[in-house]
Structure formats: structure tokens, C-alpha cells
Amino acid sequence: MHILVIEDDPTTGDYVASGLRAEGHVVDLLDNGRDGLMQAMTGRYDVMVLDRMVPDVDGMSILRTLRASRNPVPVLLLTALGGVEDRIDGLNAGADDYLTKPFAFGELSARLAALARRPPPSDEPTVLRARDLEMNLLTRKVTRGGKAIDLQPREFALLEHLLRRKGRVQTRTMLLEGVWDIHFDPQTNVVESHMSRLRTKVDKPFEVTLIETVRGSGYRIAE
């Protein structure tokens, strides 16, 4: 792995860097936050070890700057501050893991390996919108104009399919494949019946219609 270590204590820094290099990793070691932040922003690293109390720019500020710039590098915060509130603050600032001093090198190495194995964060949106309609994919909640809409699982999946393709016509075949995973015509009105129920919940109580029928083609949700 290519690892960035930002640690101002020379003994600890050399100990960490030497141990990681002995395991075959490439390590860049910096002893202040200003240079460390610049290196983190411009370099490409698999993981990062960050002392919380480095000079010039402290570790928490480095974390917040990285996350505000959408830098996804996994960060292990290494610090003498081991209280519960300290750990909470570090994780909330953007750290992926937290290890307190004194520490065993074997644990540090194992934690870094675990961080490197994590899949990269997805750029997939967590909230889908169409005008005043909003779907939160994490909480599984749907609202329109701030009013909650209660959907059954298949209705939710149908609306999600339409929202992900906002403004684009979806044929009956596309909906069968995308929502029901059916790759043949079941000779039923499953699409039409679910669409009718979805419209009753999403459109009927409101003045503006969002789910449109494109005659002879299919359905789409208005942009």
C-alpha cells in the first residue's frame, strides 16, 4: 500500500514508518499538518495515519478539510486522547478508525489493512427528487411537499425506478425487467395495477401530476 503518515513525534513517526516499510509498504512521513494536508490533497494514498495533535494544522482540521473536498482516503486517527468524547469527535470529523497511544504495531498494521479492504465510497445519490417529491434511499421515506407518503415495497421500487430515469419514458417491458426482474410477458396487468396504486398515493392528493402516461409508449416521471 501507499501510506501517508502525519506524526510530529519523531520516535513514534519513525517507529510507524519503519514498521510499515518492513512489511513492504511505501510510506511518506511528514511531521506537521500544513505539509501533511498538502500532501494528502495532492497525493494518491491507500490509507493514512494521522496524529490528532500535529503543529501548524491540527489533525481534526485536516480531517474536515479532506472530507469537505470529498477526498475519500481512509484515515486512522492516532492520538493520546482516548476518551469517549474524543473518539466521537474524531469519527464525526471524518476519521474511519481511531487508535490511542500507546499502541501495538501489529494492531495498527491490522487496522490499516482492514481499512484498505473496504470498498470505495459510492457516488450513488441517497436522495432522489422530482419537483416537490423526495425519496430518501437510506431511510426509505418518501415525501411530497413535506407530506409523508406510505408506499409498499414494490411501489417504492417502482417509484425509485422512475425517479432514477426522470424525464425518460419507461416501457412496460422495461418496468417488468427493472422492477420485477421478469424477462417475459406474464400476460397480467401487474404493471398497470401497481402504477394505478402509486398514482393514487403520489399524484391524487396534489394539484400537479408527476407520473405521466405517454400514450403507446409507457410511463415517465416529470422533471
Coordinates of N, CA and C in Angstrom, one line a residue:
M1 N 0.8 -1.2 0.0 CA 0.0 0.0 0.0 C 0.9 1.2 0.0
H2 N 0.3 2.3 -0.5 CA 1.0 3.6 -0.4 C 0.3 4.4 0.8
I3 N 1.1 4.6 1.8 CA 0.5 5.1 3.1 C 1.1 6.5 3.4
L4 N 0.3 7.4 3.8 CA 0.7 8.7 4.3 C 0.7 8.7 5.9
V5 N 1.8 9.0 6.5 CA 1.8 9.1 8.0 C 2.1 10.6 8.4
I6 N 1.2 11.2 9.1 CA 1.4 12.6 9.6 C 1.6 12.5 11.2
E7 N 2.8 12.6 11.6 CA 3.1 12.4 13.1 C 4.3 13.3 13.4
D8 N 4.1 14.2 14.4 CA 5.1 15.1 14.8 C 6.1 14.6 15.8
D9 N 5.8 13.5 16.5 CA 6.8 12.9 17.4 C 7.7 12.1 16.6
P10 N 9.0 12.4 16.6 CA 10.0 11.7 15.7 C 10.1 10.2 16.1
T11 N 10.0 9.9 17.4 CA 10.1 8.5 17.8 C 9.0 7.6 17.3
T12 N 7.7 8.2 17.5 CA 6.5 7.4 17.0 C 6.5 7.4 15.5
G13 N 6.8 8.5 14.9 CA 6.8 8.5 13.4 C 7.7 7.5 12.8
D14 N 9.0 7.5 13.3 CA 10.0 6.5 12.7 C 9.5 5.1 13.0
Y15 N 9.0 4.9 14.2 CA 8.5 3.5 14.6 C 7.4 3.0 13.6
V16 N 6.4 3.9 13.3 CA 5.3 3.5 12.5 C 5.8 3.3 11.0
A17 N 6.6 4.3 10.5 CA 7.1 4.3 9.2 C 8.0 3.1 8.9
S18 N 8.9 2.8 9.8 CA 9.9 1.7 9.7 C 9.1 0.4 9.7
G19 N 8.2 0.3 10.6 CA 7.4 -1.0 10.6 C 6.6 -1.3 9.4
L20 N 6.0 -0.2 8.9 CA 5.2 -0.4 7.6 C 6.0 -0.6 6.4
R21 N 7.2 0.0 6.4 CA 8.1 -0.2 5.3 C 8.7 -1.7 5.3
A22 N 8.9 -2.2 6.5 CA 9.4 -3.5 6.7 C 8.3 -4.6 6.2
E23 N 7.1 -4.2 6.2 CA 6.0 -5.0 5.6 C 5.9 -4.9 4.1
G24 N 6.6 -4.0 3.5 CA 6.6 -3.8 2.1 C 5.8 -2.7 1.6
H25 N 5.3 -1.8 2.5 CA 4.5 -0.7 2.0 C 5.4 0.5 1.7
V26 N 4.9 1.4 0.9 CA 5.5 2.7 0.6 C 5.0 3.7 1.5
V27 N 5.8 4.4 2.3 CA 5.4 5.3 3.3 C 6.0 6.7 3.1
D28 N 5.1 7.7 3.2 CA 5.5 9.1 3.2 C 5.3 9.6 4.6
L29 N 6.3 10.1 5.3 CA 6.2 10.6 6.7 C 6.4 12.1 6.7
L30 N 5.4 12.8 7.3 CA 5.5 14.2 7.5 C 5.2 14.6 8.9
D31 N 5.9 15.6 9.4 CA 5.8 15.9 10.8 C 5.0 17.2 11.2
N32 N 4.3 17.7 10.2 CA 3.4 18.9 10.5 C 2.2 18.9 9.6
G33 N 1.1 19.5 10.2 CA -0.1 19.5 9.5 C -0.2 20.2 8.2
R34 N 0.5 21.3 8.1 CA 0.4 22.1 6.9 C 0.9 21.3 5.7
D35 N 2.2 20.7 5.8 CA 2.7 19.9 4.7 C 1.9 18.6 4.5
G36 N 1.5 18.1 5.7 CA 0.7 16.9 5.6 C -0.6 17.0 4.8
L37 N -1.3 18.1 5.1 CA -2.6 18.4 4.4 C -2.3 18.5 2.9
M38 N -1.3 19.3 2.5 CA -1.0 19.5 1.1 C -0.6 18.2 0.4
Q39 N 0.1 17.3 1.1 CA 0.5 16.0 0.6 C -0.8 15.1 0.4
A40 N -1.7 15.2 1.4 CA -2.9 14.4 1.4 C -3.8 14.8 0.2
M41 N -3.8 16.1 0.0 CA -4.7 16.7 -1.1 C -4.2 16.4 -2.5
T42 N -2.9 16.3 -2.6 CA -2.3 16.2 -3.9 C -1.8 14.8 -4.3
G43 N -1.6 14.0 -3.3 CA -1.1 12.6 -3.5 C -2.2 11.6 -3.6
R44 N -1.9 10.4 -3.9 CA -2.9 9.3 -4.0 C -2.4 8.2 -3.0
Y45 N -3.2 8.0 -2.0 CA -2.9 7.1 -0.9 C -4.0 6.1 -0.7
D46 N -3.5 4.9 -0.3 CA -4.5 3.8 0.0 C -5.1 4.0 1.4
V47 N -4.2 4.4 2.4 CA -4.7 4.7 3.7 C -3.8 5.8 4.3
M48 N -4.2 6.4 5.4 CA -3.5 7.5 6.0 C -3.5 7.3 7.6
V49 N -2.4 7.6 8.2 CA -2.3 7.6 9.7 C -2.1 9.0 10.1
L50 N -2.9 9.5 10.9 CA -2.9 10.9 11.3 C -2.9 11.1 12.8
D51 N -1.9 11.8 13.3 CA -1.8 12.2 14.7 C -2.8 13.4 14.9
R52 N -3.6 13.3 15.9 CA -4.6 14.4 16.1 C -3.9 15.7 16.5
M53 N -2.8 15.7 17.2 CA -2.2 17.0 17.7 C -0.9 17.3 17.0
V54 N -1.0 17.5 15.7 CA 0.2 17.9 14.9 C 0.3 19.4 14.8
P55 N 1.4 20.0 14.7 CA 1.5 21.5 14.6 C 1.1 22.1 13.3
D56 N 0.9 23.4 13.3 CA 0.5 24.2 12.1 C -1.0 24.0 11.8
V57 N -1.3 22.8 11.4 CA -2.7 22.5 11.1 C -3.0 21.2 11.9
D58 N -4.0 21.2 12.9 CA -4.2 20.1 13.7 C -4.9 19.0 12.9
G59 N -4.9 17.8 13.5 CA -5.5 16.6 12.8 C -6.9 16.7 12.5
M60 N -7.7 17.3 13.4 CA -9.1 17.5 13.2 C -9.4 18.4 12.0
S61 N -8.6 19.5 11.9 CA -8.8 20.4 10.8 C -8.4 19.7 9.4
I62 N -7.4 18.9 9.5 CA -7.0 18.1 8.3 C -8.2 17.2 7.8
L63 N -8.7 16.5 8.8 CA -9.8 15.6 8.5 C -11.0 16.3 7.9
R64 N -11.4 17.4 8.5 CA -12.6 18.2 8.0 C -12.3 18.7 6.6
T65 N -11.1 19.2 6.4 CA -10.7 19.7 5.0 C -10.8 18.6 4.0
L66 N -10.3 17.5 4.3 CA -10.3 16.3 3.4 C -11.7 15.9 3.0
R67 N -12.5 15.8 4.0 CA -13.9 15.4 3.8 C -14.7 16.4 3.1
A68 N -14.5 17.7 3.4 CA -15.2 18.8 2.7 C -14.8 18.8 1.2
S69 N -13.6 18.4 0.9 CA -13.2 18.3 -0.5 C -13.5 17.0 -1.2
R70 N -14.2 16.1 -0.5 CA -14.6 14.8 -0.9 C -13.5 13.9 -1.2
N71 N -12.4 14.1 -0.4 CA -11.2 13.2 -0.5 C -11.6 11.9 0.2
P72 N -11.6 10.7 -0.4 CA -12.1 9.5 0.2 C -11.1 8.7 1.0
V73 N -9.8 9.1 1.0 CA -8.8 8.3 1.6 C -9.2 7.9 3.0
P74 N -9.1 6.5 3.3 CA -9.4 6.1 4.7 C -8.3 6.6 5.7
V75 N -8.8 7.1 6.8 CA -7.9 7.7 7.8 C -8.0 7.0 9.1
L76 N -6.9 6.6 9.6 CA -6.8 6.1 11.0 C -6.2 7.3 11.9
L77 N -7.0 7.7 12.8 CA -6.6 8.8 13.7 C -5.8 8.2 14.9
L78 N -4.6 8.6 15.0 CA -3.7 8.1 16.1 C -3.4 9.2 17.1
T79 N -3.8 8.9 18.3 CA -3.7 10.0 19.3 C -3.6 9.5 20.7
A80 N -3.1 10.4 21.6 CA -3.1 10.1 23.0 C -4.4 10.4 23.7
L81 N -5.3 11.1 23.0 CA -6.6 11.4 23.6 C -7.6 10.2 23.4
G82 N -7.9 9.5 24.5 CA -8.6 8.2 24.3 C -10.0 8.2 25.0
G83 N -10.5 9.4 25.4 CA -11.8 9.5 26.0 C -12.9 9.2 25.0
V84 N -14.0 8.8 25.5 CA -15.2 8.5 24.6 C -15.5 9.7 23.8
E85 N -15.6 10.9 24.4 CA -15.9 12.1 23.6 C -14.9 12.4 22.6
D86 N -13.6 12.2 22.9 CA -12.5 12.4 21.9 C -12.7 11.5 20.7
R87 N -13.0 10.2 21.0 CA -13.2 9.3 19.9 C -14.4 9.7 19.0
I88 N -15.5 10.1 19.7 CA -16.7 10.5 18.9 C -16.4 11.7 18.1
D89 N -15.6 12.7 18.6 CA -15.3 13.9 17.9 C -14.4 13.5 16.6
G90 N -13.5 12.6 16.8 CA -12.6 12.2 15.7 C -13.4 11.5 14.6
L91 N -14.3 10.6 15.0 CA -15.1 9.9 14.0 C -16.0 10.8 13.3
N92 N -16.6 11.7 14.0 CA -17.6 12.7 13.4 C -16.9 13.6 12.5
A93 N -15.6 13.9 12.7 CA -14.8 14.8 11.9 C -14.4 14.1 10.6
G94 N -14.6 12.8 10.5 CA -14.3 12.1 9.2 C -13.3 11.0 9.3
A95 N -12.8 10.6 10.5 CA -11.9 9.5 10.7 C -12.7 8.2 10.4
D96 N -12.0 7.2 9.9 CA -12.5 5.9 9.6 C -12.2 4.9 10.8
D97 N -11.2 5.2 11.5 CA -10.8 4.4 12.7 C -10.1 5.3 13.6
Y98 N -9.9 4.8 14.9 CA -9.3 5.6 16.0 C -8.5 4.6 16.8
L99 N -7.2 5.0 17.0 CA -6.3 4.2 17.8 C -5.6 5.1 18.8
T100 N -5.6 4.7 20.1 CA -5.0 5.5 21.1 C -3.6 5.1 21.4
K101 N -2.7 6.0 21.8 CA -1.4 5.8 22.2 C -1.4 5.5 23.7
P102 N -0.5 4.6 24.2 CA 0.4 3.7 23.4 C -0.3 2.6 22.7
F103 N 0.3 2.1 21.7 CA -0.4 1.1 20.8 C 0.6 0.0 20.4
A104 N 0.1 -1.1 20.0 CA 0.9 -2.2 19.5 C 0.9 -2.1 17.9
F105 N 2.1 -2.2 17.4 CA 2.3 -2.0 16.0 C 1.4 -3.0 15.2
G106 N 1.3 -4.2 15.7 CA 0.5 -5.3 15.0 C -0.9 -4.9 14.9
E107 N -1.5 -4.2 15.9 CA -2.8 -3.8 15.8 C -3.0 -2.6 14.8
L108 N -2.0 -1.7 14.8 CA -2.0 -0.6 13.8 C -2.0 -1.2 12.4
S109 N -1.1 -2.1 12.1 CA -1.0 -2.7 10.8 C -2.3 -3.4 10.4
A110 N -2.9 -4.2 11.3 CA -4.1 -4.9 11.0 C -5.3 -3.9 10.7
R111 N -5.3 -2.8 11.5 CA -6.4 -1.9 11.3 C -6.2 -1.2 9.9
L112 N -5.0 -0.9 9.5 CA -4.8 -0.2 8.2 C -5.2 -1.2 7.1
A113 N -4.8 -2.5 7.2 CA -5.2 -3.5 6.2 C -6.7 -3.6 6.1
A114 N -7.4 -3.5 7.2 CA -8.8 -3.6 7.2 C -9.4 -2.4 6.5
L115 N -8.9 -1.2 6.8 CA -9.4 0.0 6.1 C -9.2 -0.1 4.6
A116 N -8.0 -0.6 4.2 CA -7.7 -0.7 2.8 C -8.6 -1.7 2.0
R117 N -9.2 -2.7 2.8 CA -10.0 -3.7 2.2 C -11.5 -3.2 2.0
R118 N -11.8 -2.1 2.6 CA -13.2 -1.6 2.5 C -13.4 -1.1 1.1
P119 N -14.6 -1.4 0.5 CA -14.9 -0.9 -0.8 C -14.9 0.7 -0.8
P120 N -14.6 1.3 -1.9 CA -14.6 2.7 -2.0 C -16.0 3.2 -1.9
P121 N -16.2 4.4 -1.3 CA -17.5 5.0 -1.2 C -18.2 5.2 -2.5
S122 N -19.4 4.9 -2.5 CA -20.2 5.1 -3.8 C -20.6 6.5 -4.0
D123 N -20.6 6.9 -5.3 CA -21.1 8.2 -5.7 C -22.6 8.2 -6.0
E124 N -23.3 7.0 -5.7 CA -24.7 6.9 -5.9 C -25.5 7.9 -5.0
P125 N -26.5 8.6 -5.5 CA -27.2 9.5 -4.7 C -28.0 8.8 -3.6
T126 N -28.2 9.4 -2.5 CA -29.0 8.8 -1.4 C -30.4 9.4 -1.4
V127 N -30.6 10.5 -2.1 CA -31.9 11.2 -2.2 C -32.2 11.4 -3.6
L128 N -33.4 11.0 -4.1 CA -33.9 11.2 -5.4 C -35.1 12.2 -5.4
R129 N -35.1 13.1 -6.3 CA -36.1 14.2 -6.3 C -36.8 14.4 -7.7
A130 N -38.0 14.8 -7.7 CA -38.7 15.3 -8.9 C -39.6 16.4 -8.4
R131 N -39.3 17.6 -8.6 CA -40.1 18.8 -8.2 C -40.2 18.7 -6.6
D132 N -41.4 18.6 -6.1 CA -41.6 18.6 -4.7 C -41.7 17.2 -4.1
L133 N -41.4 16.2 -4.9 CA -41.3 14.8 -4.5 C -39.9 14.4 -4.1
E134 N -39.8 13.8 -3.0 CA -38.4 13.4 -2.5 C -38.4 12.0 -1.9
M135 N -37.4 11.2 -2.3 CA -37.3 9.8 -1.9 C -35.9 9.7 -1.2
N136 N -35.9 9.3 0.0 CA -34.6 9.1 0.8 C -34.4 7.6 0.7
L137 N -33.3 7.2 0.0 CA -33.0 5.8 -0.1 C -32.4 5.1 1.1
L138 N -31.9 5.9 2.0 CA -31.3 5.4 3.3 C -32.4 5.1 4.3
T139 N -33.3 6.1 4.5 CA -34.4 5.9 5.5 C -35.6 5.2 4.9
R140 N -35.7 5.1 3.5 CA -36.8 4.5 2.8 C -38.1 5.4 3.0
K141 N -37.9 6.6 3.1 CA -39.1 7.5 3.3 C -39.3 8.3 2.0
V142 N -40.6 8.5 1.7 CA -41.0 9.3 0.6 C -41.9 10.5 1.1
T143 N -41.6 11.7 0.6 CA -42.5 12.8 0.9 C -42.8 13.6 -0.3
R144 N -43.9 14.3 -0.3 CA -44.2 15.2 -1.4 C -44.8 16.5 -0.7
G145 N -44.1 17.6 -1.0 CA -44.5 18.8 -0.4 C -44.4 18.8 1.1
G146 N -43.5 17.9 1.6 CA -43.2 17.8 3.0 C -44.2 16.8 3.7
K147 N -45.1 16.2 2.9 CA -46.1 15.3 3.5 C -45.6 13.9 3.2
A148 N -45.6 13.0 4.2 CA -45.1 11.7 4.1 C -46.1 10.8 3.3
I149 N -45.5 10.0 2.4 CA -46.3 9.0 1.6 C -45.9 7.6 1.9
D150 N -46.9 6.8 2.3 CA -46.6 5.4 2.7 C -46.7 4.5 1.5
L151 N -45.6 3.9 1.1 CA -45.5 3.0 0.0 C -45.2 1.6 0.4
Q152 N -45.8 0.7 -0.3 CA -45.5 -0.7 -0.2 C -44.1 -1.0 -0.9
P153 N -43.4 -2.1 -0.5 CA -42.1 -2.3 -1.1 C -42.0 -2.2 -2.6
R154 N -43.0 -2.8 -3.3 CA -43.0 -2.8 -4.8 C -43.3 -1.5 -5.3
E155 N -44.2 -0.8 -4.6 CA -44.5 0.6 -5.1 C -43.3 1.5 -4.9
F156 N -42.5 1.3 -3.8 CA -41.3 2.1 -3.6 C -40.3 1.8 -4.7
A157 N -40.1 0.5 -5.1 CA -39.2 0.1 -6.1 C -39.6 0.7 -7.5
L158 N -40.9 0.7 -7.7 CA -41.4 1.3 -9.0 C -41.1 2.8 -9.1
L159 N -41.4 3.5 -8.0 CA -41.1 4.9 -8.0 C -39.6 5.2 -8.0
E160 N -38.8 4.4 -7.4 CA -37.4 4.6 -7.5 C -36.9 4.4 -8.9
H161 N -37.4 3.4 -9.6 CA -37.0 3.1 -11.0 C -37.4 4.4 -11.8
L162 N -38.5 4.9 -11.6 CA -38.9 6.1 -12.4 C -38.1 7.3 -12.1
L163 N -37.8 7.5 -10.8 CA -37.0 8.7 -10.4 C -35.6 8.6 -10.9
R164 N -35.0 7.4 -10.9 CA -33.7 7.3 -11.4 C -33.6 7.6 -12.9
R165 N -34.7 7.6 -13.6 CA -34.8 7.8 -15.0 C -35.7 9.0 -15.3
K166 N -35.6 10.0 -14.5 CA -36.5 11.1 -14.5 C -36.6 11.7 -15.9
G167 N -37.8 11.9 -16.5 CA -37.9 12.5 -17.8 C -37.8 11.6 -18.9
R168 N -37.4 10.3 -18.7 CA -37.3 9.3 -19.7 C -38.4 8.3 -19.7
V169 N -39.0 8.0 -20.9 CA -40.1 7.1 -20.9 C -39.6 5.7 -20.6
Q170 N -40.4 5.0 -19.8 CA -40.1 3.6 -19.4 C -41.3 2.7 -19.9
T171 N -40.9 1.8 -20.8 CA -42.0 0.9 -21.4 C -42.4 -0.1 -20.4
R172 N -43.5 -0.8 -20.7 CA -43.9 -1.9 -19.8 C -42.9 -2.9 -19.6
T173 N -42.2 -3.3 -20.7 CA -41.1 -4.3 -20.7 C -40.0 -3.8 -19.8
M174 N -39.6 -2.5 -19.9 CA -38.5 -2.0 -19.1 C -38.9 -2.1 -17.6
L175 N -40.1 -1.8 -17.3 CA -40.6 -1.9 -15.9 C -40.6 -3.3 -15.4
L176 N -41.1 -4.2 -16.2 CA -41.1 -5.6 -15.8 C -39.7 -6.1 -15.5
E177 N -38.8 -5.7 -16.3 CA -37.4 -6.2 -16.1 C -36.7 -5.5 -14.9
G178 N -36.9 -4.2 -14.8 CA -36.2 -3.4 -13.8 C -36.8 -3.5 -12.4
V179 N -38.1 -3.7 -12.3 CA -38.7 -3.7 -11.0 C -39.1 -5.1 -10.5
W180 N -39.5 -5.9 -11.5 CA -40.0 -7.3 -11.1 C -39.0 -8.3 -11.5
D181 N -38.0 -8.0 -12.3 CA -37.0 -8.9 -12.8 C -37.6 -10.0 -13.6
I182 N -38.6 -9.6 -14.3 CA -39.4 -10.6 -15.2 C -38.9 -10.3 -16.7
H183 N -38.4 -11.3 -17.3 CA -37.9 -11.0 -18.7 C -38.8 -11.7 -19.8
F184 N -40.0 -11.8 -19.5 CA -41.0 -12.3 -20.4 C -42.3 -11.6 -20.1
D185 N -43.3 -11.6 -21.0 CA -44.6 -11.0 -20.7 C -45.4 -12.0 -20.0
P186 N -45.8 -11.7 -18.7 CA -46.5 -12.6 -17.9 C -48.0 -12.6 -18.2
Q187 N -48.4 -11.8 -19.2 CA -49.8 -11.7 -19.6 C -50.7 -11.3 -18.4
T188 N -50.2 -10.4 -17.6 CA -51.0 -9.9 -16.5 C -50.9 -8.4 -16.5
N189 N -51.8 -7.7 -15.7 CA -51.7 -6.2 -15.6 C -51.0 -5.8 -14.4
V190 N -49.9 -6.5 -14.0 CA -49.2 -6.2 -12.8 C -48.6 -4.8 -12.8
V191 N -48.1 -4.4 -14.0 CA -47.5 -3.0 -14.1 C -48.6 -2.0 -13.9
E192 N -49.7 -2.2 -14.6 CA -50.8 -1.2 -14.6 C -51.4 -1.1 -13.2
S193 N -51.6 -2.2 -12.6 CA -52.3 -2.1 -11.2 C -51.4 -1.5 -10.2
H194 N -50.1 -1.7 -10.3 CA -49.1 -1.1 -9.3 C -49.0 0.4 -9.7
M195 N -49.0 0.7 -10.9 CA -48.9 2.1 -11.3 C -50.1 2.9 -10.9
S196 N -51.3 2.3 -11.0 CA -52.5 2.9 -10.5 C -52.5 3.2 -9.0
R197 N -52.0 2.2 -8.2 CA -51.9 2.5 -6.8 C -50.9 3.5 -6.5
L198 N -49.8 3.5 -7.2 CA -48.7 4.5 -7.0 C -49.2 5.9 -7.3
R199 N -50.0 6.1 -8.3 CA -50.5 7.4 -8.7 C -51.5 7.9 -7.7
T200 N -52.3 6.9 -7.1 CA -53.3 7.3 -6.1 C -52.6 8.0 -4.9
K201 N -51.4 7.5 -4.6 CA -50.6 8.0 -3.4 C -49.8 9.2 -3.8
V202 N -49.2 9.2 -4.9 CA -48.2 10.2 -5.3 C -48.8 11.4 -5.9
D203 N -49.9 11.2 -6.7 CA -50.4 12.3 -7.5 C -51.8 12.8 -7.1
K204 N -52.7 11.8 -6.7 CA -54.1 12.2 -6.5 C -54.3 13.3 -5.5
P205 N -53.6 13.3 -4.3 CA -53.8 14.3 -3.3 C -53.2 15.7 -3.7
F206 N -52.6 15.8 -4.8 CA -51.9 17.0 -5.2 C -52.4 17.6 -6.5
E207 N -52.2 18.9 -6.7 CA -52.7 19.5 -7.9 C -51.9 19.2 -9.2
V208 N -50.6 19.0 -9.0 CA -49.7 18.8 -10.2 C -49.5 17.3 -10.3
T209 N -49.7 16.7 -11.5 CA -49.4 15.3 -11.8 C -47.9 15.1 -12.1
L210 N -47.3 14.2 -11.5 CA -45.8 13.9 -11.8 C -45.7 12.7 -12.6
I211 N -46.5 11.6 -12.4 CA -46.4 10.4 -13.2 C -47.2 10.5 -14.4
E212 N -46.5 10.5 -15.6 CA -47.2 10.8 -16.8 C -47.3 9.5 -17.6
T213 N -48.4 9.3 -18.3 CA -48.6 8.2 -19.3 C -48.3 8.8 -20.7
V214 N -47.3 8.1 -21.4 CA -47.0 8.5 -22.8 C -47.7 7.5 -23.6
R215 N -48.8 7.9 -24.3 CA -49.6 7.0 -25.0 C -48.9 6.2 -26.0
G216 N -49.1 4.9 -26.0 CA -48.4 4.0 -26.9 C -47.0 3.7 -26.6
S217 N -46.4 4.3 -25.5 CA -45.0 4.0 -25.2 C -44.8 3.5 -23.8
G218 N -45.3 4.2 -22.8 CA -45.1 3.8 -21.4 C -45.3 4.9 -20.4
Y219 N -44.5 5.0 -19.4 CA -44.6 6.0 -18.3 C -43.3 6.8 -18.1
R220 N -43.5 7.9 -17.5 CA -42.3 8.7 -17.1 C -42.7 9.6 -15.9
I221 N -41.7 10.0 -15.2 CA -42.0 10.9 -14.1 C -41.4 12.3 -14.6
A222 N -42.2 13.3 -14.4 CA -41.9 14.7 -14.9 C -40.6 15.2 -14.2
E223 N -39.8 15.9 -15.0 CA -38.6 16.6 -14.4 C -39.0 17.8 -13.6

